[in-house]
Amino acid sequence: MSGRTAIVTGGQLLSYDLGPSHPLRPERVKVTLALIESLGLMTLLELLQPRLAASQELLLFHTKQYLNKVREYSGRGYGLLDSGDTPAFKGCFEATSWVVGASLAAVESIMSGGVSHAFNFSGGLHHAHPDRASGFCIFNDPAVCIAFLKKKYGLKKIAYIDLDAHHGDGVMYGFYDDPSVLDIDLHEDGRYLFPGTGYPDETGKGEAERLKINVPLPPDTNDNLYIEAFRRTVPPAIKFYEPEFILLQSGADSHINDPLSHLSITVKTYNEAATTIHDLAHQFCQGRVLVLGGGGYKLSNAARCWTSVLSSFVGTRLPKAPPEEWRNYYRTITGEEAPTTIAEPEKEIADQMKRQEIIGVLEELEKCTCIRN
Ligand SMILES: [Zn+2]
Ligand SMILES: [Zn+2]
């Protein structure tokens, strides 16, 4: 599959730093870029500079009152922007504007025809709502990108696919009645995990009815079960909708052993999902895909999942073990032992109860969303 791939990199993106003890660490991006580099993939990529999102761009999704609040907290440098998870820090307005601007720069590069696929690993801040911060997210870069694609390029059919363990509530509710957004979100069941939303009967409103597809998965869902849920939702919905552009939020916290969530998939599933989305993008939307990071709170998981997603877009196979050079770097940056394999062994628990639960959800979705049309 052809099509050039870009990544947005720049030191400014590491300034989105919620504090030394906060799980959303900028080192996640550092160790990912180092892994990509050590595998020799950089030479296959275009490098894009991030830019600051303008206030007018942030206002495509967020309210003026909320922007003013973030500006005020950013100047002050302390306080909480939500009920507890998202602390303000000095310069947080600019830091999050860099993240949003990096995603916008990626969109511009794709829409100008410079590249087909572009990555912003710092992005994917899918919990922020128009008027408030939530779940480590100050401004919602995927939502601003969707609004930007509609406004600047006049797109009418945009698909948003979210693989993060947490439901992408900011994006889904932000466009709940908007038929120009197909939203497909696989996540850990909201009964067990923040933000507690994203149920199968939340299918959209008005003209957008049947276009919001929520796939809650029970804790411990493994590769086999996840891939079955993915295959039965994502390709049929994309084939039905025929989008002009795809956004992929590839939060790495669905990976086994994430400290904040409880799904049990491995790099293999991230790779397979990305390969399928890549194929669909070339089939339906000239290859246009913006890939964002998101959650992923174990550094080694974030690095391996995102590198693997990237490799499926550039069409390379990764070796079984990460290079020794990267393992040394990883130890220095994190103070932890580095993984010896790119893909963890799969968790092969054939749990019939879980399977039945997931099949029940899929059958319900086939009745009430566009995956059965
Ligand atoms: Zn391609
Ligand atoms: Zn998450």
Short mmCIF file of C-alpha atoms and ligand atoms in Angstrom, two decimals:
data_model
loop_
_atom_site.label_atom_id
_atom_site.label_comp_id
_atom_site.label_asym_id
_atom_site.label_seq_id
_atom_site.Cartn_x
_atom_site.Cartn_y
_atom_site.Cartn_z
CA MET A 1 0.00 0.00 0.00
CA SER A 2 1.50 3.33 -0.98
CA GLY A 3 1.20 6.74 0.64
CA ARG A 4 3.77 8.69 2.57
CA THR A 5 3.75 8.84 6.35
CA ALA A 6 4.70 11.76 8.59
CA ILE A 7 5.19 12.22 12.30
CA VAL A 8 4.98 15.51 14.16
CA THR A 9 7.89 15.98 16.56
CA GLY A 10 9.21 18.90 18.55
CA GLY A 11 10.36 19.68 22.07
CA GLN A 12 7.32 21.92 22.61
CA LEU A 13 5.12 18.82 22.73
CA LEU A 14 6.94 17.56 25.82
CA SER A 15 5.77 20.64 27.72
CA TYR A 16 2.35 19.02 28.25
CA ASP A 17 3.50 17.81 31.65
CA LEU A 18 0.98 17.48 34.47
CA GLY A 19 3.69 16.93 37.09
CA PRO A 20 6.33 14.40 38.17
CA SER A 21 3.91 12.00 39.85
CA HIS A 22 1.20 12.24 37.18
CA PRO A 23 0.73 9.10 35.01
CA LEU A 24 0.48 11.01 31.71
CA ARG A 25 4.23 11.45 31.38
CA PRO A 26 5.84 13.17 28.38
CA GLU A 27 8.52 10.44 28.53
CA ARG A 28 5.95 8.20 26.81
CA VAL A 29 6.58 10.10 23.59
CA LYS A 30 10.36 10.23 24.13
CA VAL A 31 10.74 6.47 24.48
CA THR A 32 8.43 5.90 21.50
CA LEU A 33 10.46 8.18 19.22
CA ALA A 34 13.65 6.51 20.43
CA LEU A 35 12.26 3.07 19.58
CA ILE A 36 11.21 4.25 16.10
CA GLU A 37 14.67 5.71 15.58
CA SER A 38 16.53 2.64 16.83
CA LEU A 39 14.55 0.43 14.44
CA GLY A 40 15.64 2.59 11.50
CA LEU A 41 12.09 3.74 10.72
CA MET A 42 12.86 7.48 10.83
CA THR A 43 14.35 7.37 7.35
CA LEU A 44 10.97 6.23 6.01
CA LEU A 45 9.11 9.18 7.54
CA GLU A 46 8.53 12.85 6.83
CA LEU A 47 9.09 15.00 9.90
CA LEU A 48 6.58 17.75 10.58
CA GLN A 49 7.01 20.70 12.92
CA PRO A 50 4.24 21.31 15.43
CA ARG A 51 2.58 24.72 15.61
CA LEU A 52 0.47 26.50 18.19
CA ALA A 53 -3.28 26.18 17.69
CA ALA A 54 -4.84 29.64 17.36
CA SER A 55 -7.62 30.63 19.76
CA GLN A 56 -10.00 30.75 16.79
CA GLU A 57 -9.19 27.10 16.11
CA LEU A 58 -9.71 26.04 19.74
CA LEU A 59 -13.04 27.88 19.63
CA LEU A 60 -14.22 25.56 16.84
CA PHE A 61 -14.91 23.08 19.68
CA HIS A 62 -14.35 24.81 23.04
CA THR A 63 -16.23 27.71 24.60
CA LYS A 64 -14.79 31.16 25.10
CA GLN A 65 -15.46 31.01 28.85
CA TYR A 66 -13.46 27.78 29.13
CA LEU A 67 -10.53 29.20 27.12
CA ASN A 68 -10.48 32.17 29.50
CA LYS A 69 -10.48 29.86 32.49
CA VAL A 70 -7.53 27.81 31.15
CA ARG A 71 -5.65 31.06 30.37
CA GLU A 72 -6.18 32.26 33.92
CA TYR A 73 -5.07 28.96 35.53
CA SER A 74 -2.15 28.76 33.12
CA GLY A 75 -0.86 32.14 34.27
CA ARG A 76 -1.35 31.26 37.91
CA GLY A 77 0.21 27.78 37.56
CA TYR A 78 -1.80 25.84 40.12
CA GLY A 79 -5.31 24.57 40.85
CA LEU A 80 -7.40 21.83 39.34
CA LEU A 81 -9.05 22.15 35.93
CA ASP A 82 -11.52 19.34 36.71
CA SER A 83 -12.62 17.50 39.81
CA GLY A 84 -9.18 16.01 40.47
CA ASP A 85 -7.35 14.36 37.58
CA THR A 86 -6.23 17.35 35.55
CA PRO A 87 -4.05 19.81 37.45
CA ALA A 88 -3.21 23.19 35.93
CA PHE A 89 0.46 24.08 35.54
CA LYS A 90 2.35 27.20 34.54
CA GLY A 91 1.98 27.58 30.76
CA CYS A 92 -0.64 24.82 30.43
CA PHE A 93 -2.63 26.92 27.95
CA GLU A 94 0.34 27.08 25.55
CA ALA A 95 1.40 23.47 26.19
CA THR A 96 -2.00 22.11 25.25
CA SER A 97 -2.24 24.55 22.31
CA TRP A 98 1.00 22.99 20.98
CA VAL A 99 -0.54 19.53 21.21
CA VAL A 100 -3.70 20.63 19.37
CA GLY A 101 -1.60 22.58 16.84
CA ALA A 102 0.53 19.49 16.18
CA SER A 103 -2.59 17.52 15.31
CA LEU A 104 -3.78 20.39 13.10
CA ALA A 105 -0.39 20.51 11.34
CA ALA A 106 -0.78 16.78 10.67
CA VAL A 107 -4.27 17.35 9.23
CA GLU A 108 -2.96 20.15 6.98
CA SER A 109 -0.16 17.97 5.69
CA ILE A 110 -2.61 15.20 4.81
CA MET A 111 -5.18 17.53 3.24
CA SER A 112 -2.56 19.33 1.14
CA GLY A 113 -1.61 15.95 -0.30
CA GLY A 114 1.90 16.10 1.15
CA VAL A 115 1.43 12.78 2.97
CA SER A 116 -1.34 10.21 3.31
CA HIS A 117 -0.84 9.31 6.96
CA ALA A 118 0.36 11.47 9.84
CA PHE A 119 1.02 10.74 13.51
CA ASN A 120 0.91 12.89 16.64
CA PHE A 121 1.75 10.63 19.58
CA SER A 122 1.23 13.53 22.02
CA GLY A 123 -2.36 13.93 20.89
CA GLY A 124 -5.52 11.95 21.45
CA LEU A 125 -6.79 14.03 24.41
CA HIS A 126 -10.29 12.64 23.93
CA HIS A 127 -11.91 13.40 27.30
CA ALA A 128 -11.95 17.21 27.20
CA HIS A 129 -15.44 18.66 26.74
CA PRO A 130 -16.35 21.98 25.09
CA ASP A 131 -16.54 23.73 28.44
CA ARG A 132 -14.35 21.68 30.77
CA ALA A 133 -11.21 19.63 31.25
CA SER A 134 -11.51 15.95 32.08
CA GLY A 135 -9.34 12.86 32.55
CA PHE A 136 -5.88 14.49 31.98
CA CYS A 137 -7.18 16.35 28.88
CA ILE A 138 -7.29 20.15 28.76
CA PHE A 139 -8.18 20.76 25.10
CA ASN A 140 -9.57 17.99 22.89
CA ASP A 141 -7.29 17.76 19.84
CA PRO A 142 -9.27 15.09 17.95
CA ALA A 143 -12.47 17.10 18.37
CA VAL A 144 -10.80 20.34 17.23
CA CYS A 145 -9.39 18.47 14.20
CA ILE A 146 -12.84 17.15 13.27
CA ALA A 147 -14.35 20.64 13.52
CA PHE A 148 -11.38 22.02 11.51
CA LEU A 149 -11.82 19.40 8.75
CA LYS A 150 -15.47 20.40 8.46
CA LYS A 151 -14.90 24.15 8.55
CA LYS A 152 -11.68 24.59 6.56
CA TYR A 153 -11.99 21.72 4.07
CA GLY A 154 -15.77 21.28 3.95
CA LEU A 155 -15.62 17.55 4.74
CA LYS A 156 -18.99 15.95 5.40
CA LYS A 157 -18.02 12.42 6.41
CA ILE A 158 -15.31 11.90 9.01
CA ALA A 159 -14.73 8.63 10.85
CA TYR A 160 -13.32 8.65 14.38
CA ILE A 161 -12.06 5.29 15.72
CA ASP A 162 -11.00 5.11 19.37
CA LEU A 163 -9.02 2.11 20.74
CA ASP A 164 -8.16 3.67 24.11
CA ALA A 165 -9.29 1.64 27.14
CA HIS A 166 -11.35 4.65 28.27
CA HIS A 167 -14.45 5.79 26.41
CA GLY A 168 -13.72 8.86 24.25
CA ASP A 169 -16.61 10.78 25.77
CA GLY A 170 -15.47 14.29 24.82
CA VAL A 171 -15.46 13.43 21.12
CA MET A 172 -18.60 11.28 21.11
CA TYR A 173 -20.84 13.67 23.06
CA GLY A 174 -19.28 16.63 21.27
CA PHE A 175 -20.68 15.37 17.95
CA TYR A 176 -23.57 13.25 19.24
CA ASP A 177 -26.16 14.73 16.87
CA ASP A 178 -23.74 15.41 14.01
CA PRO A 179 -24.11 13.07 11.00
CA SER A 180 -20.74 14.20 9.64
CA VAL A 181 -19.02 12.13 12.35
CA LEU A 182 -19.06 8.34 12.48
CA ASP A 183 -17.77 7.44 15.94
CA ILE A 184 -16.61 3.88 16.75
CA ASP A 185 -15.24 3.37 20.24
CA LEU A 186 -13.98 0.11 21.75
CA HIS A 187 -13.29 0.47 25.47
CA GLU A 188 -13.42 -1.17 28.85
CA ASP A 189 -17.01 -1.30 30.12
CA GLY A 190 -17.92 1.96 31.87
CA ARG A 191 -19.21 0.03 34.88
CA TYR A 192 -15.58 -0.68 35.76
CA LEU A 193 -13.66 2.31 34.39
CA PHE A 194 -13.63 6.10 34.00
CA PRO A 195 -15.52 7.95 32.54
CA GLY A 196 -18.38 5.47 33.08
CA THR A 197 -20.04 6.11 29.71
CA GLY A 198 -20.14 4.56 26.21
CA TYR A 199 -22.94 1.98 26.27
CA PRO A 200 -24.34 0.20 23.20
CA ASP A 201 -27.64 2.08 23.38
CA GLU A 202 -25.83 5.43 22.99
CA THR A 203 -26.18 5.46 19.22
CA GLY A 204 -26.45 9.15 18.32
CA LYS A 205 -29.32 11.58 17.97
CA GLY A 206 -31.41 13.01 15.12
CA GLU A 207 -29.65 12.70 11.77
CA ALA A 208 -26.70 11.06 13.54
CA GLU A 209 -28.82 8.18 14.84
CA ARG A 210 -27.02 4.82 14.31
CA LEU A 211 -23.66 6.57 13.68
CA LYS A 212 -22.21 6.35 17.24
CA ILE A 213 -21.02 2.84 17.99
CA ASN A 214 -19.94 2.02 21.52
CA VAL A 215 -18.39 -1.36 22.21
CA PRO A 216 -17.93 -1.87 25.97
CA LEU A 217 -15.63 -4.79 26.78
CA PRO A 218 -15.35 -6.65 30.10
CA PRO A 219 -12.11 -6.46 32.14
CA ASP A 220 -9.47 -8.96 30.95
CA THR A 221 -10.72 -9.02 27.35
CA ASN A 222 -7.87 -10.69 25.43
CA ASP A 223 -6.61 -10.45 21.83
CA ASN A 224 -9.03 -12.98 20.34
CA LEU A 225 -12.12 -11.43 21.83
CA TYR A 226 -11.02 -7.86 21.10
CA ILE A 227 -10.24 -8.63 17.46
CA GLU A 228 -13.59 -10.31 17.02
CA ALA A 229 -15.34 -7.19 18.39
CA PHE A 230 -13.18 -4.96 16.16
CA ARG A 231 -13.80 -6.99 12.99
CA ARG A 232 -17.53 -7.05 13.50
CA THR A 233 -17.82 -3.29 14.02
CA VAL A 234 -15.08 -1.22 12.35
CA PRO A 235 -14.95 -2.60 8.76
CA PRO A 236 -18.75 -2.84 8.30
CA ALA A 237 -19.30 0.67 9.67
CA ILE A 238 -16.55 2.15 7.46
CA LYS A 239 -17.90 0.34 4.39
CA PHE A 240 -21.38 1.65 5.11
CA TYR A 241 -20.31 5.24 5.81
CA GLU A 242 -17.55 5.65 3.19
CA PRO A 243 -15.67 8.38 5.08
CA GLU A 244 -13.53 11.09 3.49
CA PHE A 245 -11.03 11.05 6.38
CA ILE A 246 -10.23 8.73 9.32
CA LEU A 247 -8.93 9.72 12.76
CA LEU A 248 -7.50 6.91 14.86
CA GLN A 249 -7.04 7.44 18.60
CA SER A 250 -4.62 4.64 19.50
CA GLY A 251 -4.45 4.94 23.30
CA ALA A 252 -2.09 2.21 24.52
CA ASP A 253 -3.88 1.58 27.81
CA SER A 254 -5.91 -1.33 26.40
CA HIS A 255 -2.59 -3.23 26.52
CA ILE A 256 -2.15 -5.92 29.14
CA ASN A 257 -0.70 -4.67 32.46
CA ASP A 258 -1.68 -1.03 32.08
CA PRO A 259 -1.66 0.41 35.62
CA LEU A 260 -4.94 2.33 35.18
CA SER A 261 -7.17 -0.08 33.23
CA HIS A 262 -7.91 -3.77 32.91
CA LEU A 263 -8.06 -4.96 29.31
CA SER A 264 -5.55 -7.63 28.24
CA ILE A 265 -4.63 -7.12 24.60
CA THR A 266 -1.10 -7.09 23.19
CA VAL A 267 0.84 -5.31 20.45
CA LYS A 268 -0.43 -7.93 18.00
CA THR A 269 -3.96 -6.54 18.23
CA TYR A 270 -2.87 -2.90 17.88
CA ASN A 271 -0.98 -3.95 14.76
CA GLU A 272 -3.87 -5.87 13.29
CA ALA A 273 -6.36 -3.07 13.99
CA ALA A 274 -4.02 -0.49 12.43
CA THR A 275 -3.41 -2.68 9.36
CA THR A 276 -7.15 -3.05 8.82
CA ILE A 277 -7.75 0.69 9.21
CA HIS A 278 -4.85 1.41 6.85
CA ASP A 279 -6.40 -0.87 4.19
CA LEU A 280 -9.85 0.67 4.65
CA ALA A 281 -8.39 4.17 4.35
CA HIS A 282 -6.81 3.38 0.99
CA GLN A 283 -10.07 1.81 -0.12
CA PHE A 284 -12.36 4.66 0.91
CA CYS A 285 -10.53 7.94 1.55
CA GLN A 286 -7.31 8.13 -0.47
CA GLY A 287 -5.38 6.78 2.50
CA ARG A 288 -6.11 9.82 4.67
CA VAL A 289 -5.54 8.85 8.30
CA LEU A 290 -4.51 10.97 11.27
CA VAL A 291 -3.17 8.74 14.06
CA LEU A 292 -3.11 10.09 17.60
CA GLY A 293 -1.72 8.66 20.84
CA GLY A 294 -3.88 8.84 23.95
CA GLY A 295 -3.68 6.83 27.16
CA GLY A 296 -1.04 4.23 27.90
CA TYR A 297 0.52 4.54 31.33
CA LYS A 298 3.23 1.94 31.20
CA LEU A 299 6.01 3.53 29.18
CA SER A 300 7.16 0.32 27.52
CA ASN A 301 3.60 -0.46 26.37
CA ALA A 302 3.06 2.99 24.86
CA ALA A 303 6.37 2.79 22.96
CA ARG A 304 5.73 -0.70 21.62
CA CYS A 305 2.04 -0.22 20.70
CA TRP A 306 2.58 3.09 18.90
CA THR A 307 5.70 1.91 17.07
CA SER A 308 3.80 -1.14 15.93
CA VAL A 309 0.86 0.96 14.71
CA LEU A 310 3.33 3.15 12.81
CA SER A 311 5.02 0.12 11.28
CA SER A 312 1.74 -1.10 9.83
CA PHE A 313 1.26 2.26 8.05
CA VAL A 314 4.78 2.29 6.62
CA GLY A 315 4.53 -1.39 5.72
CA THR A 316 7.46 -2.81 7.68
CA ARG A 317 7.65 -5.84 9.95
CA LEU A 318 9.19 -5.33 13.34
CA PRO A 319 11.79 -7.70 14.79
CA LYS A 320 10.87 -9.89 17.76
CA ALA A 321 13.17 -8.04 20.16
CA PRO A 322 13.72 -4.29 20.52
CA PRO A 323 17.29 -3.14 19.70
CA GLU A 324 19.79 -3.25 22.57
CA GLU A 325 20.56 0.45 22.01
CA TRP A 326 16.92 1.31 22.76
CA ARG A 327 16.82 -0.98 25.80
CA ASN A 328 19.78 0.91 27.26
CA TYR A 329 18.14 4.27 26.55
CA TYR A 330 14.89 3.02 28.08
CA ARG A 331 16.66 2.05 31.32
CA THR A 332 18.33 5.45 31.52
CA ILE A 333 15.13 7.43 30.95
CA THR A 334 12.80 5.37 33.12
CA GLY A 335 15.00 3.67 35.68
CA GLU A 336 13.10 0.47 34.87
CA GLU A 337 14.17 -2.74 33.20
CA ALA A 338 13.42 -2.68 29.45
CA PRO A 339 11.18 -5.26 27.77
CA THR A 340 12.94 -8.03 25.87
CA THR A 341 10.19 -8.48 23.25
CA ILE A 342 8.11 -6.11 21.11
CA ALA A 343 5.01 -8.27 21.55
CA GLU A 344 4.09 -9.73 24.92
CA PRO A 345 2.83 -13.33 24.91
CA GLU A 346 -0.91 -13.43 24.30
CA LYS A 347 -3.31 -14.15 27.09
CA GLU A 348 -5.10 -17.24 25.85
CA ILE A 349 -7.88 -17.58 28.35
CA ALA A 350 -10.89 -18.97 26.54
CA ASP A 351 -13.43 -17.36 28.79
CA GLN A 352 -16.84 -18.41 27.50
CA MET A 353 -18.69 -16.05 29.86
CA LYS A 354 -16.80 -13.05 28.55
CA ARG A 355 -17.26 -14.20 24.99
CA GLN A 356 -21.03 -14.49 25.51
CA GLU A 357 -21.12 -11.02 27.03
CA ILE A 358 -19.27 -9.53 24.05
CA ILE A 359 -21.40 -11.41 21.51
CA GLY A 360 -24.48 -10.01 23.26
CA VAL A 361 -23.15 -6.47 22.83
CA LEU A 362 -22.32 -7.09 19.15
CA GLU A 363 -25.78 -8.47 18.48
CA GLU A 364 -27.34 -5.43 20.10
CA LEU A 365 -25.11 -3.13 18.00
CA GLU A 366 -26.11 -4.98 14.84
CA LYS A 367 -29.72 -4.06 15.62
CA CYS A 368 -29.30 -0.41 16.54
CA THR A 369 -26.30 0.98 14.59
CA CYS A 370 -25.12 1.22 10.98
CA ILE A 371 -22.97 -1.93 11.19
CA ARG A 372 -25.96 -3.87 9.93
CA ASN A 373 -27.57 -1.74 7.25
ZN ZN B 1 -0.70 3.78 3.12
ZN ZN B 2 -7.31 5.89 28.33
#
